[in-house]
Short mmCIF file of C-alpha atoms and ligand atoms in Angstrom, two decimals:
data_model
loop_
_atom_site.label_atom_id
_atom_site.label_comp_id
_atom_site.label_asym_id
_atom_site.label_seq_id
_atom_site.Cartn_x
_atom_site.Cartn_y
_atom_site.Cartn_z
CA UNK A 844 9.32 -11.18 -21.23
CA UNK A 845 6.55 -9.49 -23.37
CA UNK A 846 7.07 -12.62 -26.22
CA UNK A 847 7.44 -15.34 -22.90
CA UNK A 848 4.37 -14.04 -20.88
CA UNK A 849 2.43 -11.87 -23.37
CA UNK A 850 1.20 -8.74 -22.43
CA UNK A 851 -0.44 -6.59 -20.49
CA UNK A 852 2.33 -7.92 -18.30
CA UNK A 853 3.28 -6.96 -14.62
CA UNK A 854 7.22 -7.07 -13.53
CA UNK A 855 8.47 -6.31 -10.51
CA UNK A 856 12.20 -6.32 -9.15
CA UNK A 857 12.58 -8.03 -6.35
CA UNK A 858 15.72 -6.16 -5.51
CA UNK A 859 14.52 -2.96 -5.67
CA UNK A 860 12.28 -4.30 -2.67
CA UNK A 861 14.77 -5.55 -1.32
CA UNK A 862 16.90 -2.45 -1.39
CA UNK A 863 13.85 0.14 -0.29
CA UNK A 864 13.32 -1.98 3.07
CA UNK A 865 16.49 -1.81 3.87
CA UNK A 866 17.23 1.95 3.76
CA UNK A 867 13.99 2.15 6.17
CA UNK A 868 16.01 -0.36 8.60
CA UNK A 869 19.36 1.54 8.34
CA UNK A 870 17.59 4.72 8.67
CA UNK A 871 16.53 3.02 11.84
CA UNK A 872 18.97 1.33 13.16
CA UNK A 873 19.24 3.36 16.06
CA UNK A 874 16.10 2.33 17.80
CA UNK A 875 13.95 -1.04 18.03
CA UNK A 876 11.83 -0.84 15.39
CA UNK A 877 9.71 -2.88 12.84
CA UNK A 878 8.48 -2.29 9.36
CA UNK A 879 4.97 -3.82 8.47
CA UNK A 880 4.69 -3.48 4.76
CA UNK A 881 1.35 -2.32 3.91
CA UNK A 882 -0.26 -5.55 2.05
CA UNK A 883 -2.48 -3.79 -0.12
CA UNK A 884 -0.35 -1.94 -2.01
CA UNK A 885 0.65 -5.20 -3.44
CA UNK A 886 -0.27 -8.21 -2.18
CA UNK A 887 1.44 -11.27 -4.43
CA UNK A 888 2.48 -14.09 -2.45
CA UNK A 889 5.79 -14.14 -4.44
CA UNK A 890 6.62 -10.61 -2.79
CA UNK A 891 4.95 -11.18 0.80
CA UNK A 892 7.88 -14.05 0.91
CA UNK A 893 10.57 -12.08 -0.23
CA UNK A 894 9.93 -9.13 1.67
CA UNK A 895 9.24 -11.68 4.76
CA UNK A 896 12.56 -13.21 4.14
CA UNK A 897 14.36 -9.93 4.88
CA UNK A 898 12.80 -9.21 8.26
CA UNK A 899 9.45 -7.40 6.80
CA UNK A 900 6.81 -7.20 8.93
CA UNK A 901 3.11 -6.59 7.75
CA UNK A 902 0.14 -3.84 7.94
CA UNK A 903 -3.05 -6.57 6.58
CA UNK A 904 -6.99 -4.95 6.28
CA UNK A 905 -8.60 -8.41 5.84
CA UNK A 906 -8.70 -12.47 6.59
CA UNK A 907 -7.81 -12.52 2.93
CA UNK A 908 -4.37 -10.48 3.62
CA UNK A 909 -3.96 -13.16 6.96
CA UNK A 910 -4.69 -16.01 4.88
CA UNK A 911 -2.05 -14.24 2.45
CA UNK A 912 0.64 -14.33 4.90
CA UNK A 913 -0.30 -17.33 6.63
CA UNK A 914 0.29 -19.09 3.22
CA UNK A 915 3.62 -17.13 2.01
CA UNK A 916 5.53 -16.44 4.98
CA UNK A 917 3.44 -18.28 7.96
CA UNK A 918 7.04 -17.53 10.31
CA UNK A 919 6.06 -13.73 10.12
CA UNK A 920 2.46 -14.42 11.42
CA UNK A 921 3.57 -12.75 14.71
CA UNK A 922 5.04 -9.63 12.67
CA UNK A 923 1.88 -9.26 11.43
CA UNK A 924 -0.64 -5.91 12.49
CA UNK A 925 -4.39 -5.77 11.61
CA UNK A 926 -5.84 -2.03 10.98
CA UNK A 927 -9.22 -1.47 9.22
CA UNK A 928 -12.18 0.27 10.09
CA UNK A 929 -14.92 -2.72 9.51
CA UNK A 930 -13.27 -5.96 11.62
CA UNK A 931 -15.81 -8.86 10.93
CA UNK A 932 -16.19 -11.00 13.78
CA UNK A 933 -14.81 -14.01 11.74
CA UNK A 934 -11.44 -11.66 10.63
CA UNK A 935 -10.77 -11.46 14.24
CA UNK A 936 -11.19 -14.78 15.11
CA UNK A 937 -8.75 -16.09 12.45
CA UNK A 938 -6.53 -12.88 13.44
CA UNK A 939 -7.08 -14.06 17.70
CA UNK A 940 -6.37 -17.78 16.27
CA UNK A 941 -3.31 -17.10 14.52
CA UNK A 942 -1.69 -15.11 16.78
CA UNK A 943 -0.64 -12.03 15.35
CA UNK A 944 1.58 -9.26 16.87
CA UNK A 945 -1.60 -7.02 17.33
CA UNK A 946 -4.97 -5.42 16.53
CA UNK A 947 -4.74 -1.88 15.68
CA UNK A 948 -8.72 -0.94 16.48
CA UNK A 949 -10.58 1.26 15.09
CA UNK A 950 -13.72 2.34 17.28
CA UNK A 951 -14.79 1.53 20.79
CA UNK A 952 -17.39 -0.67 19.66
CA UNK A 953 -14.59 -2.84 17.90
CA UNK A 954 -12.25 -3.22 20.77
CA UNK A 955 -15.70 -4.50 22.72
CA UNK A 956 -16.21 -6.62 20.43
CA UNK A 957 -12.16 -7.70 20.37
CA UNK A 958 -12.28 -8.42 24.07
CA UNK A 959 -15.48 -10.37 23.85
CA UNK A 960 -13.81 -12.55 20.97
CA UNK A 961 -10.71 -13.00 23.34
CA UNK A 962 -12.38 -13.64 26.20
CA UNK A 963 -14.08 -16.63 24.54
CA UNK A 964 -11.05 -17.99 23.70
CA UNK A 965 -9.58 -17.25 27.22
CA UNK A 966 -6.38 -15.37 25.27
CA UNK A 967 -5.35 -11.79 25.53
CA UNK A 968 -5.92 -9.59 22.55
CA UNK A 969 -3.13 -7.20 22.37
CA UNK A 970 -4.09 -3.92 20.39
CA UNK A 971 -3.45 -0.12 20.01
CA UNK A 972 -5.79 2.45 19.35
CA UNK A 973 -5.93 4.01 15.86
CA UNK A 974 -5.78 7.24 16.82
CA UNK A 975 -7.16 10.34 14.66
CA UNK A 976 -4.38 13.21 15.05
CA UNK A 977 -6.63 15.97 13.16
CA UNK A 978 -3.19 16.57 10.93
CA UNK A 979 -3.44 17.67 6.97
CA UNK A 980 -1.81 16.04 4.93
CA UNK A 981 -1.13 17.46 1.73
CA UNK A 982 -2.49 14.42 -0.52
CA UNK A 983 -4.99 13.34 -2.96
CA UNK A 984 -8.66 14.18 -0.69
CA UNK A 985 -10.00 10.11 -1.49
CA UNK A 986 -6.18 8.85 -0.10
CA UNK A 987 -6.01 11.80 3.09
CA UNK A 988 -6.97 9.81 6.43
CA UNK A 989 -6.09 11.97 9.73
CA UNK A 990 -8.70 14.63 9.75
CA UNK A 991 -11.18 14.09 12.26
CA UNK A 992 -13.97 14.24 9.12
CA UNK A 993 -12.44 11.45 8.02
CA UNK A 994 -13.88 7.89 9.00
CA UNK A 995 -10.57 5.87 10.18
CA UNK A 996 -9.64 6.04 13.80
CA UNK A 997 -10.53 7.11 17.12
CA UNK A 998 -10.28 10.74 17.99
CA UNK A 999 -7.00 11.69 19.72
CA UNK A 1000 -9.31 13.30 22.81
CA UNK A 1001 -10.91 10.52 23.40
CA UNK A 1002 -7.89 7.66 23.24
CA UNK A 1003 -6.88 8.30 26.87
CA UNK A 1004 -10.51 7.71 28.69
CA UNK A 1005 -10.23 4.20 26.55
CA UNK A 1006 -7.12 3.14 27.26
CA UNK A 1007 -7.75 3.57 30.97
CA UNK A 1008 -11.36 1.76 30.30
CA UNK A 1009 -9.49 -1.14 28.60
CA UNK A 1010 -6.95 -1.53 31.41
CA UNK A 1011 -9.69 -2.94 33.76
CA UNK A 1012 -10.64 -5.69 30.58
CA UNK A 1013 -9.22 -9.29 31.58
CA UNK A 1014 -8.92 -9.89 27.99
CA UNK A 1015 -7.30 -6.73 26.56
CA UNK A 1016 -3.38 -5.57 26.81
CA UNK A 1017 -2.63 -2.20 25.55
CA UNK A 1018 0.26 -3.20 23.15
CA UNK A 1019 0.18 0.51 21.37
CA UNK A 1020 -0.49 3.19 19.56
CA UNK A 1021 -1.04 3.92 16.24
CA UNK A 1022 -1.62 6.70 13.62
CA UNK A 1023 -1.96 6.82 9.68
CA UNK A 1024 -2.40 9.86 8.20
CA UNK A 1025 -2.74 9.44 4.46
CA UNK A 1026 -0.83 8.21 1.39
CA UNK A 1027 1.48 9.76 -1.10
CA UNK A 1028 2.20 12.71 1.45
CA UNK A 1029 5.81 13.89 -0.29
CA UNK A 1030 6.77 15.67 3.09
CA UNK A 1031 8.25 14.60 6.38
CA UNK A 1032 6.63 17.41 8.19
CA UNK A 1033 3.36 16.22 8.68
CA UNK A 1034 4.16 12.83 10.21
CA UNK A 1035 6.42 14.43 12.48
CA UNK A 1036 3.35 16.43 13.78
CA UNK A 1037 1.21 13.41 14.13
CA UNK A 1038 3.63 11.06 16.19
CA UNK A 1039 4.64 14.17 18.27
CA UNK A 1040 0.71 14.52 19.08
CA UNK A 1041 0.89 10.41 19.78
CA UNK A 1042 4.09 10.86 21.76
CA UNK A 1043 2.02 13.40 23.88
CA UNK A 1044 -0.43 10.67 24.24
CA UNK A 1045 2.29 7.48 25.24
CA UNK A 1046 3.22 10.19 27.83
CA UNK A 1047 -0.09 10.97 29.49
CA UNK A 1048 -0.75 7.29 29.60
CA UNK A 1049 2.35 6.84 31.60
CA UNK A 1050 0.73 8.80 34.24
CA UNK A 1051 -2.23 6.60 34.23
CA UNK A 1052 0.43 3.97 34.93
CA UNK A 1053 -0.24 2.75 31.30
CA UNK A 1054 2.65 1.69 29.71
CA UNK A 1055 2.60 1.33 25.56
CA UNK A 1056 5.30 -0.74 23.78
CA UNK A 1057 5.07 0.19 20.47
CA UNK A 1058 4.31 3.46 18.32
CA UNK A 1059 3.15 2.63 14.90
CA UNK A 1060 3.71 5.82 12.49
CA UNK A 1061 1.64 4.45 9.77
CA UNK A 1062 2.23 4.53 6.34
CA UNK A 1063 1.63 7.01 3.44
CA UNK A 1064 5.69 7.71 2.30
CA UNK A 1065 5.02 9.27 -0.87
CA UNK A 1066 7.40 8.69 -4.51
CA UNK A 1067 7.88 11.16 -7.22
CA UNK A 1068 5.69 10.29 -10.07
CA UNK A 1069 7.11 12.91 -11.97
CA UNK A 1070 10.56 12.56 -12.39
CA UNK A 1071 11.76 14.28 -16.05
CA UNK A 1072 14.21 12.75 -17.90
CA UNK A 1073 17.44 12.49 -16.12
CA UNK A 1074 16.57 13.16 -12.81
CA UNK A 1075 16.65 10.31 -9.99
CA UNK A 1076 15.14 9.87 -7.02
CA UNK A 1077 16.79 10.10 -4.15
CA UNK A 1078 15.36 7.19 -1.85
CA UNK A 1079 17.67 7.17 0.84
CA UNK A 1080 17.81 11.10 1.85
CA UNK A 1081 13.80 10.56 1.60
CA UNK A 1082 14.05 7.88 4.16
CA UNK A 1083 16.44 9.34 6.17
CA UNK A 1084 14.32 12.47 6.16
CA UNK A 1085 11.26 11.01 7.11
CA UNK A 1086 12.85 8.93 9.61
CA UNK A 1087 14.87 11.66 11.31
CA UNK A 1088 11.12 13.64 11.76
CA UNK A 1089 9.29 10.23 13.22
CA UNK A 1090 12.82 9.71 15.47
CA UNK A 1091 12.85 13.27 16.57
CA UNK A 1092 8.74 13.36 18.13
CA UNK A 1093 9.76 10.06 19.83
CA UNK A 1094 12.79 11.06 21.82
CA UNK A 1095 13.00 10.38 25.10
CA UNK A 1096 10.51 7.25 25.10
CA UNK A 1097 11.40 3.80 25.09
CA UNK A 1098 8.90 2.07 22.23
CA UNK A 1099 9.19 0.37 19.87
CA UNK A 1100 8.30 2.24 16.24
CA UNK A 1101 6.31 0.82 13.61
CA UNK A 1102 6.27 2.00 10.29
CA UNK A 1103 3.74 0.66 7.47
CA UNK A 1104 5.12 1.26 3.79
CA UNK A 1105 3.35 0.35 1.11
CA UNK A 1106 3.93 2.52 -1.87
CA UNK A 1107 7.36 3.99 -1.36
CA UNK A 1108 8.63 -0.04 -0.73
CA UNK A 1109 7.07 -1.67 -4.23
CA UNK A 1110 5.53 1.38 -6.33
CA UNK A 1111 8.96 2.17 -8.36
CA UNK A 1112 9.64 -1.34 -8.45
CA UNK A 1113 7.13 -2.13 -10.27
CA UNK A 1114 5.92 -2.04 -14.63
CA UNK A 1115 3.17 -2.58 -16.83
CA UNK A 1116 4.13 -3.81 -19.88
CA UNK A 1117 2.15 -3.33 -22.58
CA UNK A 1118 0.83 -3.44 -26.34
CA UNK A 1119 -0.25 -0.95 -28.41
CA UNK A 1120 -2.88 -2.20 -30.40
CA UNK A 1121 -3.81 0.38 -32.52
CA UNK A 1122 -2.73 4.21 -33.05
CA UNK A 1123 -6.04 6.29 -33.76
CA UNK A 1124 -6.00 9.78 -34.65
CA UNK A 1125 -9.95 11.86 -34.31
CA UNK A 1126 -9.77 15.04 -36.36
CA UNK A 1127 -6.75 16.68 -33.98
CA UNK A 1128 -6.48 14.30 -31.22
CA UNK A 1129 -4.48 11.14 -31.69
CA UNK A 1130 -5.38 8.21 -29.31
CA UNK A 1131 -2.67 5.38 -28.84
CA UNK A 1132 -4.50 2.09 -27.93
CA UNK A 1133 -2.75 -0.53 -25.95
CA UNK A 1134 -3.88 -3.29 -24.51
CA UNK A 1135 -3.74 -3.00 -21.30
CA UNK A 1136 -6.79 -0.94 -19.69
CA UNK A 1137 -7.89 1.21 -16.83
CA UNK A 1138 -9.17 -2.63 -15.66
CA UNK A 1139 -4.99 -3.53 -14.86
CA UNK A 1140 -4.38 -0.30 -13.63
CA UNK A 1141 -7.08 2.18 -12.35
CA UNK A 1142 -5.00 4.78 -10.68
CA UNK A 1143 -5.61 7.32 -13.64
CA UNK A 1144 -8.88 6.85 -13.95
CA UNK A 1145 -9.59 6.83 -10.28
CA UNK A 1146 -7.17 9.47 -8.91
CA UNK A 1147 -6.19 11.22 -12.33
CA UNK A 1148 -2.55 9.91 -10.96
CA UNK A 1149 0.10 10.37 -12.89
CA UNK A 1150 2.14 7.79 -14.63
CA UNK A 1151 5.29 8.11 -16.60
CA UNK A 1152 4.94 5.72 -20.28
CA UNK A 1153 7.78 5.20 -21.85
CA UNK A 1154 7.84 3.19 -24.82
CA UNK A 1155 10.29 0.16 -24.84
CA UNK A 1156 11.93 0.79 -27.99
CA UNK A 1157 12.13 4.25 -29.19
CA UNK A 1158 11.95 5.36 -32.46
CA UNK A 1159 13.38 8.40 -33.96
CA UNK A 1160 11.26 11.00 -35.23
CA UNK A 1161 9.73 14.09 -33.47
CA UNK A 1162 7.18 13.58 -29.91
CA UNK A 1163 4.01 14.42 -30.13
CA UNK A 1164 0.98 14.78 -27.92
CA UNK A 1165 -1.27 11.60 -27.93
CA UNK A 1166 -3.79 10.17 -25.11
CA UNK A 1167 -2.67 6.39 -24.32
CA UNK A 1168 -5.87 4.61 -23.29
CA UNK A 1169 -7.06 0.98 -23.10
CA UNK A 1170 -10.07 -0.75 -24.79
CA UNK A 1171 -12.64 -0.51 -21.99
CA UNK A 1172 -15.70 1.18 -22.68
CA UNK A 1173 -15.33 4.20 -20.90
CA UNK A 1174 -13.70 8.00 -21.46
CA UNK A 1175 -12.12 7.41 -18.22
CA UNK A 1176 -9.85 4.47 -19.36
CA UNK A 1177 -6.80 6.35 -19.81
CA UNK A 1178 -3.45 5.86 -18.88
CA UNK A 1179 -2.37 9.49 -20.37
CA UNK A 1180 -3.61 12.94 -21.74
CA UNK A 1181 -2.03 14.54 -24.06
CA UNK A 1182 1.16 13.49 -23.03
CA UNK A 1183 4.02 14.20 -25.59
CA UNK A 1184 5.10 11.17 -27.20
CA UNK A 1185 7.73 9.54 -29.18
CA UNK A 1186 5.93 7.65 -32.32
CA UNK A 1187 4.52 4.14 -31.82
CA UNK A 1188 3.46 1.87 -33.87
CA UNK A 1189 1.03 -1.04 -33.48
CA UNK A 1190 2.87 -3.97 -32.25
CA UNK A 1191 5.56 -1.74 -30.23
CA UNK A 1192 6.00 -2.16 -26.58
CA UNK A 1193 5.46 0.82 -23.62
CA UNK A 1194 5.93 0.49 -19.94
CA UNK A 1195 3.85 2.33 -17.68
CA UNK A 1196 5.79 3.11 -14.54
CA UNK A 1197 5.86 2.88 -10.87
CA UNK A 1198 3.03 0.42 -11.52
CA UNK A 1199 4.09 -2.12 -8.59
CA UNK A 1200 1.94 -0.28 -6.00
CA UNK A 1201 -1.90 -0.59 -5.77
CA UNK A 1202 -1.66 -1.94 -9.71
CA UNK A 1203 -3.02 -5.44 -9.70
CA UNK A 1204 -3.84 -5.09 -6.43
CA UNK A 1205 -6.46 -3.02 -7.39
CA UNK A 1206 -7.30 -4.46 -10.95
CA UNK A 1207 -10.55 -5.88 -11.35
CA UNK A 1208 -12.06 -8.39 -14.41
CA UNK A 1209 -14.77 -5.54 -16.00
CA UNK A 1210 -15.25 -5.82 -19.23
CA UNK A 1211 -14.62 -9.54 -18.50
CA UNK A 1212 -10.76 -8.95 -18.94
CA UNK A 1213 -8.40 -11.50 -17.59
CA UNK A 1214 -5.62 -9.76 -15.12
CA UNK A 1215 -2.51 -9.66 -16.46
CA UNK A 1216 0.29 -12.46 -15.43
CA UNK A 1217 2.94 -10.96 -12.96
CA UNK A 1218 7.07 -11.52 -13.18
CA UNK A 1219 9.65 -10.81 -10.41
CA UNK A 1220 12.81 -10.57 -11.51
CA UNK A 1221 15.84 -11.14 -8.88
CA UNK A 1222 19.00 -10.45 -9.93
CA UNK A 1223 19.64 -12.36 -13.30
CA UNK A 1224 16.50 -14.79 -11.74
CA UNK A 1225 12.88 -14.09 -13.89
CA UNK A 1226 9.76 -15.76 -12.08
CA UNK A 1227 6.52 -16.04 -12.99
CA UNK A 1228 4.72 -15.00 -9.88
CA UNK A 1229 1.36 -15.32 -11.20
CA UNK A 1230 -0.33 -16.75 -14.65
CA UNK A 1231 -2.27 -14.69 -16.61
CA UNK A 1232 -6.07 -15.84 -15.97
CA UNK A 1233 -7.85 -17.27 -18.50
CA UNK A 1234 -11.47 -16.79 -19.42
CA UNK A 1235 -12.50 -20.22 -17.37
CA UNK A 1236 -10.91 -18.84 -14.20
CA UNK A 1237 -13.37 -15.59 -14.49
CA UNK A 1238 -16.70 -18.33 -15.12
CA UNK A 1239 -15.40 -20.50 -12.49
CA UNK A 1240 -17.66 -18.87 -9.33
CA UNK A 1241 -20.43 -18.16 -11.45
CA UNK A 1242 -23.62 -20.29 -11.50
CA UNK A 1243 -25.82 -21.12 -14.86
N1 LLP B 1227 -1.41 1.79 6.74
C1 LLP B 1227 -2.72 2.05 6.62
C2 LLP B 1227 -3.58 1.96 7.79
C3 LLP B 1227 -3.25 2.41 5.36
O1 LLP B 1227 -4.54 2.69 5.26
C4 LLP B 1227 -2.39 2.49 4.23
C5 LLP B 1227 -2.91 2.83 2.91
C6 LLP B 1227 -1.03 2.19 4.41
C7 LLP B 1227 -0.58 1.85 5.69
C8 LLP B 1227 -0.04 2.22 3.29
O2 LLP B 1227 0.07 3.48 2.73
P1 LLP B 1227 1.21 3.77 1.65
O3 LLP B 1227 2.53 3.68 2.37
O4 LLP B 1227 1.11 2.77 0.57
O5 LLP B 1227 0.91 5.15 1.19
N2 LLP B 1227 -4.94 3.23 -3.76
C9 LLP B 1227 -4.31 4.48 -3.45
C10 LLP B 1227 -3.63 4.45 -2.10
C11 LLP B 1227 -4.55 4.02 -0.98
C12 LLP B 1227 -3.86 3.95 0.37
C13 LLP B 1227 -4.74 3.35 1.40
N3 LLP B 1227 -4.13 3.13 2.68
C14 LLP B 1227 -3.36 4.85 -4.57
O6 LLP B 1227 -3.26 4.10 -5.54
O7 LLP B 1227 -2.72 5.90 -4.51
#
């Protein structure tokens, strides 16, 4: 694929997708449910189908992730729920226009503003309140979302005074609920906490004759970055875990539960190929340069998230600490730090791992670097998803 495509080179298996939706449907199967992947995490058309194809719904932030869907897998349009703190007017227009399953708002201000939009177009906006469970989650602070100092959501206290507000709005139906706590949270525990508070919620509202459909747990199922040699992951018993803590604050109610996965369904499916350029050593350090950068993947540099490299190939000989960084101009374009090693030469291949989630979704063109092409593989099947940009693709909006 490297010689095909060139490198830095995405790959994703399809059927690894595949597979990791499915255990969060059997792990279901018990009650109605749906599972909105989380867009962002990675958003190539190529995958949006797929995913689509088996019964996926979607979590979208942005008319770009609509306009995503509408193009890949237009049938799943009503599948599709809309959370985000910052709703333009025009994002909820296309979202009213299109029809999707429903708005999961953010503030009071934005579900005015939703049942102004609706009203205009005499069509009910159905939507849940984002509620703010004050739960830690034991994450990365910048990827944490469900403490009430965080800015997403609408504090629990408050949801039940707005849902009874909303009920006298022509243009409103309360569809839901819905709670995200944070990403790459590695225990069950604290969602369990946060849909029991949200359960406690769906029950009060039943007094106030309110009646919710649909519970939507969020997303934020962490991986194991860190697996040694050897070890697996265990995807199903995590699944099963999580689902049996999300199943367990629900019982006794009759709604529908949403999940949105992002990471956990495309993270380990996912590889950055790349080059190493050069191998560098400065007095005791040694630096391996590849060329891929922190441009293709920024979760190092952004997070200091950790990223298994293995190189493609491996040559005998003894490991050996070495930092594995790109060519961007900048001490924070690292992909390792003094990581032990096996030796590489210039010319051999590495893959960085669990690169399928918020990788090229969150590349970017500094430096003026084209983003790398993108592969799915399906079985025996290799497709290129996406060409590697060229240089006239990064001019093309600019103005001279
Ligand atoms: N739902 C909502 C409302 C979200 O904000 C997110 C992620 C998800 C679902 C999906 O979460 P997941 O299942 O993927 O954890 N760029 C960071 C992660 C940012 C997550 C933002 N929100 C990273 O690379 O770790």
């Amino acid at each position: 694929m490297a010689e095909r495509f060139q490198t830095p080179l995405y790959v994703y298996s399809a059927d690894q997708m595949i597979e990791r939706l499915g255990l969060f449907q059997q792990a279901l199967a018990n009650r109605r449910h749906l599972v909105c992947y989380a867009v962002k995490a990675n958003s190539a058309l190529a995958i949006l189908k797929v995913l689509a194809e088996h019964g996926a719904g979607f979590d979208i932030v942005s008319g770009g992730e609509l306009a995503r869907l509408q193009a890949a897998a237009p049938e799943a349009v009503g599948r599709v729920v809309f959370s985000g703190a910052g709703k333009t007017i025009d994002e909820i227009d296309q979202a009213l226009e299109a029809g999707i399953l429903a708005f999961n708002v953010e503030s009071e201000a934005e579900l005015g503003l939703l049942a102004s939009r609706a009203a205009r177009r005499k069509r009910k906006a159905r939507f849940s309140l984002r509620v703010n469970p004050d739960v830690f989650a034991e994450t990365h602070p910048y990827i944490s979302t469900g403490l009430r100092e965080h800015k997403f959501g609408i504090d629990i206290r408050q949801a039940r005074r707005i849902y009874v507000e909303a009920a006298r709005s022509r243009w409103l139906a309360a569809h839901g609920v819905s709670v995200h706590i944070g990403s790459q949270i590695r225990s069950a525990e604290p969602f369990g906490a946060a849909v029991a508070r949200v359960a406690k919620l769906v029950r009060e509202l039943e007094k106030d004759g309110i009646r919710l459909k649909t519970v939507d747990a969020g997303g934020g199922l962490g991986i194991n970055y860190h697996l040694g040699e050897g070890e697996s992951f265990d995807a199903q018993s995590v699944v099963g875990e999580y689902a049996r803590a999300v199943e367990n604050a629900l019982t006794g109610l009759d709604v529908t539960l949403l999940l949105e996965p992002g990471r956990f369904l495309v993270a380990q499916a996912g590889v950055l190929l790349a080059r190493v350029l050069y191998v560098k050593r400065n007095g005791k350090k040694t630096f391996v340069v590849t060329d891929a950068a922190m441009n293709d993947l920024i979760r190092p540099a952004l997070y200091e998230a950790f990223h298994q490299i293995v190189p493609v190939a491996p040559r005998p000989g003894r490991a050996a600490p070495v930092d594995i960084v790109g060519p961007v101009c900048e001490t924070g374009d690292f992909f390792a730090r003094d990581r032990k090693f096996q030796p590489v030469e210039p010319g051999d291949l590495v893959a960085i791992l669990d690169a399928g989630a918020y990788g090229m979704a969150q590349s970017s063109n500094y430096n003026t670097r084209p983003r790398p092409a993108e592969v799915l593989v399906r079985g025996a099947e290799l497709k290129l998803i996406r060409r590697r940009e060229t240089i006239a693709d990064l001019f093309a909006p600019e103005i001279l």
